[in-house]
Coordinates of C-alpha atoms in Angstrom, one line a residue:
M1 CA -6.8 24.7 29.7
S2 CA -5.1 23.3 33.0
I3 CA -3.2 24.9 35.5
I4 CA -0.7 23.7 37.8
S5 CA 0.3 25.8 40.7
C6 CA 2.2 26.0 43.7
K7 CA -0.4 26.6 46.8
I8 CA 0.8 29.9 47.7
M9 CA -0.1 31.4 44.4
Q10 CA -4.3 30.5 44.8
D11 CA -5.4 33.8 45.5
E12 CA -4.2 34.8 42.3
I13 CA -6.1 32.1 40.5
I14 CA -9.0 32.8 42.9
W15 CA -9.0 36.6 41.7
L16 CA -8.6 35.5 37.8
F17 CA -11.8 33.5 38.1
S18 CA -13.7 35.8 39.9
N19 CA -12.7 38.3 36.5
D20 CA -13.5 35.9 33.9
S21 CA -16.9 35.4 32.6
E22 CA -15.8 32.8 29.8
V23 CA -15.1 30.3 32.0
D24 CA -17.9 27.4 31.5
K25 CA -17.0 24.8 34.2
I26 CA -13.9 24.8 36.9
I27 CA -12.7 21.5 38.2
I28 CA -10.4 21.1 41.0
V29 CA -8.3 18.1 41.1
E30 CA -8.9 16.6 44.6
N31 CA -5.9 16.4 47.1
N32 CA -4.8 17.7 50.2
N33 CA -3.8 21.0 49.3
I34 CA -7.2 22.7 48.6
L35 CA -9.0 23.2 51.6
E36 CA -8.4 26.9 51.8
F37 CA -8.6 27.4 48.2
R38 CA -12.2 26.0 48.1
E39 CA -13.3 28.3 51.2
K40 CA -12.2 31.3 49.5
L41 CA -14.3 29.9 46.1
N42 CA -17.0 29.9 48.3
E43 CA -16.8 33.1 49.9
Q44 CA -16.6 34.8 46.2
H45 CA -19.4 32.7 45.2
V46 CA -17.3 31.0 42.3
S47 CA -18.7 27.7 41.3
Y48 CA -16.6 24.6 40.9
E49 CA -16.5 20.6 40.8
I50 CA -14.3 18.6 42.7
I51 CA -12.8 15.5 40.9
P52 CA -10.6 13.0 41.7
F53 CA -7.5 13.1 39.1
D54 CA -7.9 9.5 37.5
K55 CA -11.5 10.4 36.9
I56 CA -10.9 13.8 35.1
P57 CA -10.0 11.9 31.7
D58 CA -13.7 10.8 31.7
L59 CA -15.3 14.0 31.3
F60 CA -14.1 14.9 28.1
R61 CA -14.8 11.5 26.5
D62 CA -18.4 13.0 25.2
T63 CA -17.1 16.4 24.8
A64 CA -18.4 17.4 21.2
E65 CA -18.5 21.0 21.5
Y66 CA -16.1 23.4 22.4
Q67 CA -16.5 24.7 25.9
S68 CA -13.9 26.4 28.3
I69 CA -13.3 24.4 30.8
V70 CA -10.1 25.0 33.4
I71 CA -8.7 22.4 35.5
V72 CA -6.9 23.5 38.6
N73 CA -4.4 21.0 39.9
L74 CA -2.6 22.8 43.3
L75 CA 0.8 21.1 44.4
E76 CA 2.0 21.2 48.1
L77 CA 4.2 23.9 49.6
G78 CA 6.6 21.5 50.7
L79 CA 8.4 20.7 47.5
H80 CA 10.2 23.9 47.4
A81 CA 12.5 22.2 50.3
V82 CA 14.2 20.0 47.6
P83 CA 14.7 21.7 44.2
K84 CA 15.1 18.9 42.7
T85 CA 11.7 17.3 44.0
L86 CA 10.0 20.1 43.0
K87 CA 11.1 19.9 39.4
S88 CA 10.4 16.2 39.1
E89 CA 6.9 16.6 40.7
V90 CA 5.7 19.3 38.5
Y91 CA 7.5 17.5 35.3
Q92 CA 5.5 14.5 36.1
T93 CA 2.2 16.3 36.9
I94 CA 2.9 17.8 33.4
E95 CA 3.2 14.7 31.8
E96 CA 0.2 13.5 33.6
M97 CA -2.4 16.3 32.6
I98 CA -1.0 16.4 29.0
P99 CA -3.6 14.0 27.5
F100 CA -6.8 15.9 28.3
S101 CA -5.2 19.5 28.4
D102 CA -4.9 21.7 25.1
G103 CA -2.6 24.0 27.4
I104 CA -0.9 24.0 30.4
L105 CA -0.4 27.0 32.4
L106 CA 2.0 27.0 35.6
F107 CA 1.7 29.0 38.1
Y108 CA 5.5 28.9 39.2
G109 CA 8.6 30.7 38.5
L110 CA 12.1 29.7 38.2
C111 CA 12.0 28.9 41.8
G112 CA 15.9 28.1 42.3
N113 CA 16.2 27.9 38.6
V114 CA 14.9 24.4 38.4
L115 CA 11.9 25.2 35.9
G116 CA 14.1 27.4 33.6
K117 CA 13.5 25.1 30.5
V118 CA 10.2 23.5 31.3
E119 CA 8.6 25.2 28.1
E120 CA 11.6 23.8 26.1
D121 CA 11.0 20.2 27.5
F122 CA 7.5 20.2 26.6
C123 CA 7.0 22.0 23.3
L124 CA 4.1 22.1 21.0
E125 CA 4.8 18.9 19.1
K126 CA 4.0 16.9 22.3
D127 CA 0.2 15.6 21.9
G128 CA -0.4 19.3 21.0
C129 CA -0.4 20.4 24.2
I130 CA 0.9 24.0 24.9
V131 CA 3.2 24.6 28.5
R132 CA 3.6 28.1 29.5
I133 CA 4.8 29.3 32.8
L134 CA 4.7 32.8 34.4
R135 CA 6.7 35.4 32.6
D136 CA 7.3 39.3 32.5
D137 CA 7.7 41.2 29.0
E138 CA 11.4 39.8 29.0
R139 CA 12.0 36.4 31.2
I140 CA 10.7 33.7 33.2
V141 CA 9.8 35.2 36.6
D142 CA 11.9 34.0 39.6
D143 CA 9.4 33.4 42.1
C144 CA 5.7 34.2 43.5
I145 CA 7.4 37.3 44.9
G146 CA 8.7 38.4 41.6
A147 CA 5.6 37.7 39.5
T148 CA 3.7 39.7 42.5
V149 CA 5.9 42.7 42.4
G150 CA 5.7 43.0 38.2
G151 CA 8.5 40.7 37.2
G152 CA 12.5 40.6 37.1
A153 CA 13.4 44.1 36.7
N154 CA 11.1 45.4 39.6
Y155 CA 11.9 42.6 41.9
L156 CA 15.7 43.4 41.3
K157 CA 15.0 47.2 41.9
L158 CA 13.4 46.1 45.2
L159 CA 16.2 44.1 46.3
K160 CA 18.6 46.6 45.4
T161 CA 16.5 49.4 47.3
H162 CA 16.5 47.6 50.3
S163 CA 20.1 45.9 50.1
K164 CA 21.4 47.7 53.0
E165 CA 18.6 46.2 55.3
P166 CA 17.6 42.8 53.6
A167 CA 14.0 42.1 54.2
F168 CA 11.6 39.3 53.5
F169 CA 9.1 39.8 51.1
F170 CA 5.6 38.4 52.1
T171 CA 2.6 38.4 50.0
P172 CA -0.8 37.6 51.6
M173 CA -0.4 33.8 51.2
Y174 CA 3.2 33.8 52.3
A175 CA 2.2 35.6 55.5
N176 CA 0.0 32.7 56.0
S177 CA 2.1 30.0 55.4
W178 CA 5.1 30.5 56.5
R179 CA 5.3 27.7 59.4
E180 CA 4.4 25.6 56.8
L181 CA 7.2 26.7 54.4
L182 CA 9.5 26.3 57.5
N183 CA 8.1 23.1 58.3
I184 CA 7.6 24.6 61.8
D185 CA 4.9 22.7 62.9
K186 CA 4.2 19.7 60.4
Y187 CA 7.3 17.9 60.5
N188 CA 9.2 19.3 63.3
P189 CA 9.2 17.5 66.7
D190 CA 10.9 20.8 68.3
P191 CA 9.0 24.1 66.7
E192 CA 11.0 26.3 69.2
K193 CA 14.2 24.8 68.3
A194 CA 13.5 25.0 64.5
L195 CA 12.1 28.6 64.9
K196 CA 15.8 29.4 66.7
M197 CA 17.5 27.6 63.9
A198 CA 15.4 29.9 61.5
K199 CA 16.3 32.7 62.9
M200 CA 20.3 32.0 63.1
V201 CA 20.2 31.1 59.4
N202 CA 18.3 34.6 58.5
D203 CA 20.6 36.4 60.9
L204 CA 23.5 35.1 59.1
A205 CA 22.2 36.2 56.0
G206 CA 21.6 39.7 57.4
Y207 CA 17.9 39.9 57.3
S208 CA 16.1 42.2 59.6
R209 CA 13.0 43.4 58.1
V210 CA 9.7 41.9 56.8
A211 CA 7.8 43.6 53.7
K212 CA 4.4 43.4 53.3
V213 CA 3.7 42.7 49.7
N214 CA 0.2 44.6 49.5
T215 CA -1.4 42.9 46.5
G216 CA -4.8 44.4 47.1
L217 CA -6.4 40.8 47.5
T218 CA -8.2 40.5 50.6
Y219 CA -8.7 36.7 50.7
V220 CA -6.4 36.2 53.5
K221 CA -7.9 37.2 56.7
D222 CA -5.6 39.1 59.2
I223 CA -2.6 39.6 57.1
D224 CA -1.1 42.2 59.2
S225 CA -1.2 40.4 62.4
K226 CA 0.4 37.4 60.7
I227 CA 3.2 39.3 59.5
E228 CA 3.6 40.9 62.8
E229 CA 3.5 37.6 64.4
Y230 CA 6.6 36.6 62.1
A231 CA 8.3 39.9 62.7
N232 CA 7.9 39.9 66.5
L233 CA 9.4 36.1 66.5
F234 CA 12.5 37.2 64.9
G235 CA 12.9 40.8 66.1
Y236 CA 12.5 42.2 62.6
S237 CA 10.9 45.5 61.5
T238 CA 8.2 45.8 59.0
F239 CA 7.3 48.0 55.9
E240 CA 5.1 47.7 52.9
V241 CA 5.8 47.6 49.1
S242 CA 3.1 47.8 46.0
G243 CA 2.1 44.4 44.1
N244 CA -0.3 43.6 41.6
Q245 CA -2.1 41.0 39.3
E246 CA -0.5 41.9 36.3
I247 CA 1.4 39.1 35.3
F248 CA -0.9 36.6 36.4
E249 CA -3.6 38.2 34.0
K250 CA -1.5 38.8 31.0
C251 CA -0.2 35.1 31.3
Y252 CA -4.0 33.4 31.8
F253 CA -5.5 35.3 29.1
S254 CA -2.7 34.8 26.8
M255 CA -2.6 31.4 27.3
K256 CA -6.4 31.1 26.7
D257 CA -6.2 33.1 23.6
E258 CA -3.2 30.6 22.4
I259 CA -5.5 27.6 23.0
K260 CA -8.4 29.3 21.0
N261 CA -6.5 30.0 17.9
K262 CA -4.9 26.3 18.2
I263 CA -8.5 24.9 18.3
M264 CA -10.3 27.2 16.0

């Protein structure tokens, strides 16, 4: 089984590994997005191997018996800045991982509606690899927030409830990564100007608050202070909503069962 994930959903993957005793081996694709992921896995005493992408196919050449192996490929946050680029990168990564995967689970949502047909575009007939994406009971989730708050219906309810005072919803990893998401420090030569531009855009859209999505996960340290930093910079108030890992758990174990049934 392979997981292709936005870096922002790494905490949910760590939680799944911490609660899955049936995985024989965890392999992380070596790239520039895994430093924080590795540190958290170490803190949770989860064993793993880091292997360059081009070396992974060699691992399966002499594997005669069935093993529960999960390969994780974390992709960068910046892909969301250009939806077409996000789609092309995700699709290319799927193509590259199909040859050594019985199934691929995408830790993504619609993400600007560019991944809505990914399961159709990579059907079972393609080298026998199953491709799935995060879903609630009815549809593909909208994004990382939608997945964390329980799916489309709950997400829509939250947005409607807070429509008079629109809010940004921050999961722990979103709170930890908002500067990277806005490209404040990495790419912008004038961070202060970038922050002013972001505030202007947010104000025009009517945002005035930040909602902390309490997922129950504590892998990110000092979440409250990170949210307060953002709120203070933009002059927003804060409040809290509930989140959980139900969709991640359902999709992950459903994929494992689907692969087992296909192989057995």
